[in-house]
Amino acid sequence: MSNRVAMVTGGAQGIGKGIATTLAEAGFKVAVADLNLPAAEQTAKEIGAAAGTAIAVEIDVTRTASVESAVRAVEAALGPVEVVVNNAGWDDFMPFVKTTEEFWTRFSTSTSRARYGSSRQSCRG
């Protein structure tokens, strides 16, 4: 069993779930960090059933306090985070010509904050 720990934001479904599963298969203990906690719990359960080690952690990557809380929870349960996969983001799929300035502000803010907050908090040690 490896002592390496990875946290995957947006890890409950889609590409994030694939990344979390692959990291677990490679021997990492994985934190499935997602805003959708029930989906994160399901993914962590599936990883555990396949002989991996995973926990689910609720995270809102746009809120610093949520990121800090999630990283503390991961470190308490699994150990120091060595790998952060910043997969979480926000989008509202629509034709480009129908987007608004408010849409682009929310999109760019959530995406930038997601990368910054998760990486910064995990690297603080």
mmCIF file of N, CA and C in Angstrom:
data_model
loop_
_atom_site.group_PDB
_atom_site.id
_atom_site.type_symbol
_atom_site.label_atom_id
_atom_site.label_comp_id
_atom_site.label_asym_id
_atom_site.label_seq_id
_atom_site.Cartn_x
_atom_site.Cartn_y
_atom_site.Cartn_z
ATOM 1 N N MET A 1 0.845 -1.180 0.000
ATOM 2 C CA MET A 1 0.000 0.000 0.000
ATOM 3 C C MET A 1 0.886 1.238 0.000
ATOM 4 N N SER A 2 0.583 2.140 -0.848
ATOM 5 C CA SER A 2 1.316 3.394 -0.950
ATOM 6 C C SER A 2 0.824 4.380 0.103
ATOM 7 N N ASN A 3 1.704 5.262 0.517
ATOM 8 C CA ASN A 3 1.305 6.340 1.416
ATOM 9 C C ASN A 3 1.100 7.640 0.657
ATOM 10 N N ARG A 4 1.145 7.584 -0.652
ATOM 11 C CA ARG A 4 0.960 8.783 -1.462
ATOM 12 C C ARG A 4 -0.520 9.158 -1.496
ATOM 13 N N VAL A 5 -0.783 10.467 -1.360
ATOM 14 C CA VAL A 5 -2.156 10.959 -1.285
ATOM 15 C C VAL A 5 -2.418 11.935 -2.428
ATOM 16 N N ALA A 6 -3.543 11.733 -3.093
ATOM 17 C CA ALA A 6 -3.967 12.642 -4.163
ATOM 18 C C ALA A 6 -5.363 13.155 -3.847
ATOM 19 N N MET A 7 -5.592 14.429 -4.155
ATOM 20 C CA MET A 7 -6.913 15.026 -4.038
ATOM 21 C C MET A 7 -7.351 15.468 -5.434
ATOM 22 N N VAL A 8 -8.528 14.987 -5.833
ATOM 23 C CA VAL A 8 -9.058 15.317 -7.155
ATOM 24 C C VAL A 8 -10.303 16.167 -6.963
ATOM 25 N N THR A 9 -10.222 17.462 -7.305
ATOM 26 C CA THR A 9 -11.405 18.303 -7.235
ATOM 27 C C THR A 9 -12.282 18.010 -8.447
ATOM 28 N N GLY A 10 -13.581 18.038 -8.231
ATOM 29 C CA GLY A 10 -14.485 17.638 -9.310
ATOM 30 C C GLY A 10 -14.323 16.157 -9.612
ATOM 31 N N GLY A 11 -13.992 15.382 -8.581
ATOM 32 C CA GLY A 11 -13.644 13.976 -8.766
ATOM 33 C C GLY A 11 -14.794 13.000 -8.722
ATOM 34 N N ALA A 12 -16.014 13.466 -8.556
ATOM 35 C CA ALA A 12 -17.143 12.558 -8.378
ATOM 36 C C ALA A 12 -17.646 11.926 -9.665
ATOM 37 N N GLN A 13 -17.458 12.610 -10.784
ATOM 38 C CA GLN A 13 -18.024 12.088 -12.027
ATOM 39 C C GLN A 13 -17.200 12.545 -13.222
ATOM 40 N N GLY A 14 -17.495 11.976 -14.348
ATOM 41 C CA GLY A 14 -16.841 12.379 -15.595
ATOM 42 C C GLY A 14 -15.340 12.182 -15.582
ATOM 43 N N ILE A 15 -14.628 13.153 -16.135
ATOM 44 C CA ILE A 15 -13.169 13.085 -16.227
ATOM 45 C C ILE A 15 -12.543 12.975 -14.843
ATOM 46 N N GLY A 16 -13.059 13.724 -13.873
ATOM 47 C CA GLY A 16 -12.518 13.673 -12.518
ATOM 48 C C GLY A 16 -12.615 12.286 -11.910
ATOM 49 N N LYS A 17 -13.731 11.614 -12.131
ATOM 50 C CA LYS A 17 -13.901 10.247 -11.626
ATOM 51 C C LYS A 17 -12.886 9.321 -12.282
ATOM 52 N N GLY A 18 -12.673 9.499 -13.560
ATOM 53 C CA GLY A 18 -11.677 8.688 -14.259
ATOM 54 C C GLY A 18 -10.276 8.912 -13.708
ATOM 55 N N ILE A 19 -9.956 10.151 -13.414
ATOM 56 C CA ILE A 19 -8.639 10.478 -12.849
ATOM 57 C C ILE A 19 -8.511 9.878 -11.456
ATOM 58 N N ALA A 20 -9.539 10.047 -10.616
ATOM 59 C CA ALA A 20 -9.502 9.501 -9.255
ATOM 60 C C ALA A 20 -9.333 7.984 -9.280
ATOM 61 N N THR A 21 -10.056 7.317 -10.148
ATOM 62 C CA THR A 21 -9.976 5.863 -10.265
ATOM 63 C C THR A 21 -8.593 5.428 -10.725
ATOM 64 N N THR A 22 -8.047 6.118 -11.697
ATOM 65 C CA THR A 22 -6.715 5.784 -12.215
ATOM 66 C C THR A 22 -5.643 5.992 -11.154
ATOM 67 N N LEU A 23 -5.739 7.067 -10.397
ATOM 68 C CA LEU A 23 -4.769 7.302 -9.316
ATOM 69 C C LEU A 23 -4.868 6.201 -8.263
ATOM 70 N N ALA A 24 -6.078 5.783 -7.923
ATOM 71 C CA ALA A 24 -6.244 4.697 -6.954
ATOM 72 C C ALA A 24 -5.644 3.404 -7.494
ATOM 73 N N GLU A 25 -5.852 3.131 -8.760
ATOM 74 C CA GLU A 25 -5.278 1.931 -9.373
ATOM 75 C C GLU A 25 -3.753 1.969 -9.354
ATOM 76 N N ALA A 26 -3.192 3.180 -9.372
ATOM 77 C CA ALA A 26 -1.736 3.343 -9.323
ATOM 78 C C ALA A 26 -1.208 3.305 -7.888
ATOM 79 N N GLY A 27 -2.113 3.127 -6.910
ATOM 80 C CA GLY A 27 -1.694 2.977 -5.532
ATOM 81 C C GLY A 27 -1.853 4.191 -4.643
ATOM 82 N N PHE A 28 -2.372 5.270 -5.176
ATOM 83 C CA PHE A 28 -2.596 6.461 -4.361
ATOM 84 C C PHE A 28 -3.804 6.272 -3.451
ATOM 85 N N LYS A 29 -3.757 6.876 -2.272
ATOM 86 C CA LYS A 29 -4.954 7.081 -1.466
ATOM 87 C C LYS A 29 -5.588 8.335 -2.057
ATOM 88 N N VAL A 30 -6.869 8.276 -2.365
ATOM 89 C CA VAL A 30 -7.506 9.348 -3.135
ATOM 90 C C VAL A 30 -8.614 10.025 -2.344
ATOM 91 N N ALA A 31 -8.587 11.348 -2.366
ATOM 92 C CA ALA A 31 -9.688 12.150 -1.853
ATOM 93 C C ALA A 31 -10.516 12.590 -3.049
ATOM 94 N N VAL A 32 -11.736 12.131 -3.101
ATOM 95 C CA VAL A 32 -12.677 12.519 -4.148
ATOM 96 C C VAL A 32 -13.378 13.771 -3.630
ATOM 97 N N ALA A 33 -12.922 14.931 -4.066
ATOM 98 C CA ALA A 33 -13.409 16.216 -3.560
ATOM 99 C C ALA A 33 -14.386 16.815 -4.563
ATOM 100 N N ASP A 34 -15.605 17.066 -4.107
ATOM 101 C CA ASP A 34 -16.618 17.528 -5.046
ATOM 102 C C ASP A 34 -17.710 18.298 -4.297
ATOM 103 N N LEU A 35 -18.360 19.199 -4.988
ATOM 104 C CA LEU A 35 -19.496 19.935 -4.445
ATOM 105 C C LEU A 35 -20.688 18.994 -4.236
ATOM 106 N N ASN A 36 -20.772 17.977 -5.056
ATOM 107 C CA ASN A 36 -21.842 16.981 -4.980
ATOM 108 C C ASN A 36 -21.363 15.831 -4.089
ATOM 109 N N LEU A 37 -21.570 15.968 -2.786
ATOM 110 C CA LEU A 37 -21.059 14.981 -1.837
ATOM 111 C C LEU A 37 -21.634 13.578 -2.056
ATOM 112 N N PRO A 38 -22.937 13.404 -2.306
ATOM 113 C CA PRO A 38 -23.427 12.035 -2.539
ATOM 114 C C PRO A 38 -22.731 11.351 -3.724
ATOM 115 N N ALA A 39 -22.470 12.086 -4.785
ATOM 116 C CA ALA A 39 -21.766 11.500 -5.930
ATOM 117 C C ALA A 39 -20.317 11.182 -5.568
ATOM 118 N N ALA A 40 -19.684 12.051 -4.785
ATOM 119 C CA ALA A 40 -18.309 11.799 -4.337
ATOM 120 C C ALA A 40 -18.259 10.557 -3.456
ATOM 121 N N GLU A 41 -19.251 10.403 -2.587
ATOM 122 C CA GLU A 41 -19.308 9.216 -1.731
ATOM 123 C C GLU A 41 -19.460 7.953 -2.556
ATOM 124 N N GLN A 42 -20.258 8.013 -3.597
ATOM 125 C CA GLN A 42 -20.445 6.848 -4.469
ATOM 126 C C GLN A 42 -19.145 6.487 -5.183
ATOM 127 N N THR A 43 -18.452 7.491 -5.699
ATOM 128 C CA THR A 43 -17.186 7.234 -6.377
ATOM 129 C C THR A 43 -16.164 6.656 -5.408
ATOM 130 N N ALA A 44 -16.070 7.211 -4.200
ATOM 131 C CA ALA A 44 -15.133 6.691 -3.201
ATOM 132 C C ALA A 44 -15.483 5.243 -2.848
ATOM 133 N N LYS A 45 -16.764 4.941 -2.746
ATOM 134 C CA LYS A 45 -17.210 3.582 -2.453
ATOM 135 C C LYS A 45 -16.793 2.619 -3.573
ATOM 136 N N GLU A 46 -16.957 3.049 -4.813
ATOM 137 C CA GLU A 46 -16.569 2.216 -5.957
ATOM 138 C C GLU A 46 -15.061 1.973 -5.961
ATOM 139 N N ILE A 47 -14.287 2.995 -5.647
ATOM 140 C CA ILE A 47 -12.829 2.841 -5.585
ATOM 141 C C ILE A 47 -12.471 1.859 -4.476
ATOM 142 N N GLY A 48 -13.113 1.999 -3.321
ATOM 143 C CA GLY A 48 -12.863 1.086 -2.212
ATOM 144 C C GLY A 48 -13.218 -0.351 -2.550
ATOM 145 N N ALA A 49 -14.302 -0.549 -3.283
ATOM 146 C CA ALA A 49 -14.719 -1.897 -3.679
ATOM 147 C C ALA A 49 -13.727 -2.544 -4.633
ATOM 148 N N ALA A 50 -12.970 -1.731 -5.326
ATOM 149 C CA ALA A 50 -11.963 -2.235 -6.261
ATOM 150 C C ALA A 50 -10.593 -2.343 -5.587
ATOM 151 N N ALA A 51 -10.593 -2.331 -4.241
ATOM 152 C CA ALA A 51 -9.374 -2.496 -3.435
ATOM 153 C C ALA A 51 -8.504 -1.257 -3.383
ATOM 154 N N GLY A 52 -9.077 -0.115 -3.677
ATOM 155 C CA GLY A 52 -8.341 1.137 -3.514
ATOM 156 C C GLY A 52 -8.718 1.776 -2.188
ATOM 157 N N THR A 53 -8.055 2.881 -1.881
ATOM 158 C CA THR A 53 -8.376 3.638 -0.680
ATOM 159 C C THR A 53 -8.849 5.006 -1.118
ATOM 160 N N ALA A 54 -10.068 5.372 -0.715
ATOM 161 C CA ALA A 54 -10.612 6.663 -1.119
ATOM 162 C C ALA A 54 -11.593 7.170 -0.077
ATOM 163 N N ILE A 55 -11.644 8.479 0.032
ATOM 164 C CA ILE A 55 -12.639 9.139 0.868
ATOM 165 C C ILE A 55 -13.335 10.204 0.022
ATOM 166 N N ALA A 56 -14.521 10.546 0.442
ATOM 167 C CA ALA A 56 -15.261 11.633 -0.204
ATOM 168 C C ALA A 56 -15.156 12.867 0.680
ATOM 169 N N VAL A 57 -14.961 14.008 0.051
ATOM 170 C CA VAL A 57 -14.868 15.272 0.770
ATOM 171 C C VAL A 57 -15.671 16.315 0.005
ATOM 172 N N GLU A 58 -16.544 17.007 0.724
ATOM 173 C CA GLU A 58 -17.304 18.081 0.089
ATOM 174 C C GLU A 58 -16.408 19.308 -0.036
ATOM 175 N N ILE A 59 -16.449 19.940 -1.205
ATOM 176 C CA ILE A 59 -15.636 21.130 -1.438
ATOM 177 C C ILE A 59 -16.355 22.057 -2.407
ATOM 178 N N ASP A 60 -16.292 23.339 -2.118
ATOM 179 C CA ASP A 60 -16.721 24.380 -3.053
ATOM 180 C C ASP A 60 -15.449 25.141 -3.388
ATOM 181 N N VAL A 61 -14.898 24.870 -4.547
ATOM 182 C CA VAL A 61 -13.585 25.427 -4.900
ATOM 183 C C VAL A 61 -13.586 26.937 -5.073
ATOM 184 N N THR A 62 -14.752 27.553 -5.071
ATOM 185 C CA THR A 62 -14.815 29.014 -5.182
ATOM 186 C C THR A 62 -14.791 29.690 -3.816
ATOM 187 N N ARG A 63 -14.799 28.903 -2.734
ATOM 188 C CA ARG A 63 -14.818 29.449 -1.378
ATOM 189 C C ARG A 63 -13.578 28.983 -0.606
ATOM 190 N N THR A 64 -12.765 29.924 -0.194
ATOM 191 C CA THR A 64 -11.513 29.619 0.490
ATOM 192 C C THR A 64 -11.736 28.762 1.730
ATOM 193 N N ALA A 65 -12.708 29.103 2.541
ATOM 194 C CA ALA A 65 -12.963 28.341 3.770
ATOM 195 C C ALA A 65 -13.314 26.888 3.462
ATOM 196 N N SER A 66 -14.044 26.648 2.402
ATOM 197 C CA SER A 66 -14.402 25.294 2.012
ATOM 198 C C SER A 66 -13.168 24.512 1.577
ATOM 199 N N VAL A 67 -12.303 25.157 0.810
ATOM 200 C CA VAL A 67 -11.072 24.501 0.366
ATOM 201 C C VAL A 67 -10.191 24.163 1.565
ATOM 202 N N GLU A 68 -10.032 25.119 2.480
ATOM 203 C CA GLU A 68 -9.211 24.886 3.668
ATOM 204 C C GLU A 68 -9.760 23.728 4.484
ATOM 205 N N SER A 69 -11.063 23.697 4.679
ATOM 206 C CA SER A 69 -11.704 22.629 5.437
ATOM 207 C C SER A 69 -11.508 21.276 4.761
ATOM 208 N N ALA A 70 -11.661 21.241 3.456
ATOM 209 C CA ALA A 70 -11.505 19.986 2.708
ATOM 210 C C ALA A 70 -10.082 19.456 2.812
ATOM 211 N N VAL A 71 -9.110 20.321 2.641
ATOM 212 C CA VAL A 71 -7.711 19.876 2.717
ATOM 213 C C VAL A 71 -7.404 19.367 4.124
ATOM 214 N N ARG A 72 -7.869 20.060 5.147
ATOM 215 C CA ARG A 72 -7.663 19.580 6.527
ATOM 216 C C ARG A 72 -8.278 18.196 6.719
ATOM 217 N N ALA A 73 -9.473 17.988 6.192
ATOM 218 C CA ALA A 73 -10.145 16.692 6.317
ATOM 219 C C ALA A 73 -9.362 15.591 5.608
ATOM 220 N N VAL A 74 -8.851 15.900 4.430
ATOM 221 C CA VAL A 74 -8.067 14.919 3.677
ATOM 222 C C VAL A 74 -6.793 14.573 4.446
ATOM 223 N N GLU A 75 -6.100 15.589 4.916
ATOM 224 C CA GLU A 75 -4.851 15.346 5.639
ATOM 225 C C GLU A 75 -5.098 14.555 6.921
ATOM 226 N N ALA A 76 -6.194 14.819 7.612
ATOM 227 C CA ALA A 76 -6.511 14.088 8.836
ATOM 228 C C ALA A 76 -6.820 12.618 8.547
ATOM 229 N N ALA A 77 -7.479 12.359 7.432
ATOM 230 C CA ALA A 77 -7.896 10.997 7.106
ATOM 231 C C ALA A 77 -6.831 10.192 6.366
ATOM 232 N N LEU A 78 -6.090 10.845 5.487
ATOM 233 C CA LEU A 78 -5.179 10.109 4.605
ATOM 234 C C LEU A 78 -3.711 10.493 4.739
ATOM 235 N N GLY A 79 -3.427 11.683 5.251
ATOM 236 C CA GLY A 79 -2.059 12.176 5.323
ATOM 237 C C GLY A 79 -1.873 13.369 4.407
ATOM 238 N N PRO A 80 -0.645 13.898 4.363
ATOM 239 C CA PRO A 80 -0.374 15.088 3.539
ATOM 240 C C PRO A 80 -0.684 14.856 2.058
ATOM 241 N N VAL A 81 -1.268 15.867 1.449
ATOM 242 C CA VAL A 81 -1.611 15.788 0.027
ATOM 243 C C VAL A 81 -0.347 16.016 -0.793
ATOM 244 N N GLU A 82 -0.036 15.050 -1.633
ATOM 245 C CA GLU A 82 1.140 15.146 -2.498
ATOM 246 C C GLU A 82 0.769 15.604 -3.911
ATOM 247 N N VAL A 83 -0.406 15.174 -4.368
ATOM 248 C CA VAL A 83 -0.841 15.490 -5.733
ATOM 249 C C VAL A 83 -2.224 16.133 -5.662
ATOM 250 N N VAL A 84 -2.368 17.282 -6.321
ATOM 251 C CA VAL A 84 -3.670 17.936 -6.456
ATOM 252 C C VAL A 84 -4.031 17.966 -7.931
ATOM 253 N N VAL A 85 -5.189 17.438 -8.243
ATOM 254 C CA VAL A 85 -5.705 17.517 -9.609
ATOM 255 C C VAL A 85 -6.842 18.529 -9.579
ATOM 256 N N ASN A 86 -6.610 19.686 -10.175
ATOM 257 C CA ASN A 86 -7.604 20.762 -10.210
ATOM 258 C C ASN A 86 -8.534 20.545 -11.399
ATOM 259 N N ASN A 87 -9.487 19.680 -11.196
ATOM 260 C CA ASN A 87 -10.414 19.319 -12.256
ATOM 261 C C ASN A 87 -11.745 20.071 -12.165
ATOM 262 N N ALA A 88 -12.089 20.559 -10.976
ATOM 263 C CA ALA A 88 -13.392 21.209 -10.788
ATOM 264 C C ALA A 88 -13.470 22.522 -11.556
ATOM 265 N N GLY A 89 -14.648 22.826 -11.962
ATOM 266 C CA GLY A 89 -14.891 24.086 -12.651
ATOM 267 C C GLY A 89 -16.384 24.268 -12.831
ATOM 268 N N TRP A 90 -16.758 25.366 -13.400
ATOM 269 C CA TRP A 90 -18.172 25.656 -13.613
ATOM 270 C C TRP A 90 -18.358 26.073 -15.065
ATOM 271 N N ASP A 91 -19.479 25.665 -15.623
ATOM 272 C CA ASP A 91 -19.834 26.085 -16.973
ATOM 273 C C ASP A 91 -21.341 25.949 -17.119
ATOM 274 N N ASP A 92 -21.881 26.660 -18.058
ATOM 275 C CA ASP A 92 -23.287 26.560 -18.412
ATOM 276 C C ASP A 92 -23.290 26.520 -19.933
ATOM 277 N N PHE A 93 -23.413 25.328 -20.477
ATOM 278 C CA PHE A 93 -23.262 25.150 -21.909
ATOM 279 C C PHE A 93 -24.361 25.862 -22.685
ATOM 280 N N MET A 94 -23.911 26.728 -23.590
ATOM 281 C CA MET A 94 -24.822 27.484 -24.445
ATOM 282 C C MET A 94 -24.025 27.993 -25.641
ATOM 283 N N PRO A 95 -24.697 28.396 -26.683
ATOM 284 C CA PRO A 95 -23.976 28.977 -27.816
ATOM 285 C C PRO A 95 -23.205 30.224 -27.372
ATOM 286 N N PHE A 96 -22.015 30.379 -27.896
ATOM 287 C CA PHE A 96 -21.154 31.501 -27.530
ATOM 288 C C PHE A 96 -21.869 32.842 -27.658
ATOM 289 N N VAL A 97 -22.633 33.025 -28.715
ATOM 290 C CA VAL A 97 -23.294 34.308 -28.944
ATOM 291 C C VAL A 97 -24.391 34.606 -27.917
ATOM 292 N N LYS A 98 -24.781 33.619 -27.139
ATOM 293 C CA LYS A 98 -25.790 33.838 -26.096
ATOM 294 C C LYS A 98 -25.175 34.088 -24.720
ATOM 295 N N THR A 99 -23.855 34.014 -24.636
ATOM 296 C CA THR A 99 -23.219 34.262 -23.341
ATOM 297 C C THR A 99 -23.242 35.757 -23.026
ATOM 298 N N THR A 100 -23.144 36.050 -21.729
ATOM 299 C CA THR A 100 -23.173 37.434 -21.267
ATOM 300 C C THR A 100 -21.890 37.744 -20.508
ATOM 301 N N GLU A 101 -21.714 39.010 -20.198
ATOM 302 C CA GLU A 101 -20.562 39.407 -19.393
ATOM 303 C C GLU A 101 -20.617 38.740 -18.014
ATOM 304 N N GLU A 102 -21.805 38.630 -17.446
ATOM 305 C CA GLU A 102 -21.965 37.981 -16.144
ATOM 306 C C GLU A 102 -21.548 36.516 -16.211
ATOM 307 N N PHE A 103 -21.916 35.844 -17.308
ATOM 308 C CA PHE A 103 -21.508 34.456 -17.496
ATOM 309 C C PHE A 103 -19.988 34.349 -17.487
ATOM 310 N N TRP A 104 -19.313 35.188 -18.269
ATOM 311 C CA TRP A 104 -17.853 35.104 -18.366
ATOM 312 C C TRP A 104 -17.171 35.475 -17.057
ATOM 313 N N THR A 105 -17.749 36.391 -16.307
ATOM 314 C CA THR A 105 -17.194 36.729 -14.994
ATOM 315 C C THR A 105 -17.278 35.518 -14.071
ATOM 316 N N ARG A 106 -18.435 34.887 -14.017
ATOM 317 C CA ARG A 106 -18.586 33.707 -13.152
ATOM 318 C C ARG A 106 -17.686 32.572 -13.622
ATOM 319 N N PHE A 107 -17.647 32.331 -14.919
ATOM 320 C CA PHE A 107 -16.823 31.254 -15.463
ATOM 321 C C PHE A 107 -15.348 31.468 -15.123
ATOM 322 N N SER A 108 -14.828 32.645 -15.407
ATOM 323 C CA SER A 108 -13.395 32.881 -15.187
ATOM 324 C C SER A 108 -13.046 32.948 -13.709
ATOM 325 N N THR A 109 -13.922 33.515 -12.901
ATOM 326 C CA THR A 109 -13.665 33.589 -11.464
ATOM 327 C C THR A 109 -13.662 32.200 -10.845
ATOM 328 N N SER A 110 -14.662 31.392 -11.160
ATOM 329 C CA SER A 110 -14.728 30.062 -10.549
ATOM 330 C C SER A 110 -13.563 29.198 -10.999
ATOM 331 N N THR A 111 -13.194 29.272 -12.244
ATOM 332 C CA THR A 111 -12.099 28.457 -12.753
ATOM 333 C C THR A 111 -10.766 28.888 -12.146
ATOM 334 N N SER A 112 -10.510 30.172 -12.098
ATOM 335 C CA SER A 112 -9.249 30.672 -11.530
ATOM 336 C C SER A 112 -9.151 30.384 -10.042
ATOM 337 N N ARG A 113 -10.209 30.671 -9.314
ATOM 338 C CA ARG A 113 -10.200 30.425 -7.859
ATOM 339 C C ARG A 113 -10.036 28.944 -7.556
ATOM 340 N N ALA A 114 -10.614 28.099 -8.371
ATOM 341 C CA ALA A 114 -10.503 26.660 -8.146
ATOM 342 C C ALA A 114 -9.050 26.214 -8.193
ATOM 343 N N ARG A 115 -8.327 26.661 -9.176
ATOM 344 C CA ARG A 115 -6.924 26.256 -9.324
ATOM 345 C C ARG A 115 -6.067 26.862 -8.228
ATOM 346 N N TYR A 116 -6.253 28.118 -7.977
ATOM 347 C CA TYR A 116 -5.459 28.826 -6.981
ATOM 348 C C TYR A 116 -5.680 28.275 -5.576
ATOM 349 N N GLY A 117 -6.927 28.218 -5.146
ATOM 350 C CA GLY A 117 -7.217 27.844 -3.771
ATOM 351 C C GLY A 117 -6.793 26.438 -3.419
ATOM 352 N N SER A 118 -7.115 25.480 -4.265
ATOM 353 C CA SER A 118 -6.765 24.086 -3.975
ATOM 354 C C SER A 118 -5.256 23.874 -3.972
ATOM 355 N N SER A 119 -4.580 24.451 -4.918
ATOM 356 C CA SER A 119 -3.119 24.298 -4.987
ATOM 357 C C SER A 119 -2.449 24.991 -3.811
ATOM 358 N N ARG A 120 -2.827 26.204 -3.535
ATOM 359 C CA ARG A 120 -2.212 26.981 -2.450
ATOM 360 C C ARG A 120 -2.395 26.291 -1.105
ATOM 361 N N GLN A 121 -3.610 25.874 -0.806
ATOM 362 C CA GLN A 121 -3.883 25.258 0.484
ATOM 363 C C GLN A 121 -3.131 23.936 0.632
ATOM 364 N N SER A 122 -3.027 23.164 -0.416
ATOM 365 C CA SER A 122 -2.334 21.879 -0.354
ATOM 366 C C SER A 122 -0.819 22.032 -0.225
ATOM 367 N N CYS A 123 -0.289 23.120 -0.709
ATOM 368 C CA CYS A 123 1.163 23.339 -0.711
ATOM 369 C C CYS A 123 1.654 24.146 0.476
ATOM 370 N N ARG A 124 0.808 24.488 1.386
ATOM 371 C CA ARG A 124 1.181 25.410 2.452
ATOM 372 C C ARG A 124 2.234 24.881 3.402
ATOM 373 N N GLY A 125 2.433 23.560 3.440
ATOM 374 C CA GLY A 125 3.320 22.952 4.425
ATOM 375 C C GLY A 125 4.744 23.097 4.176
#
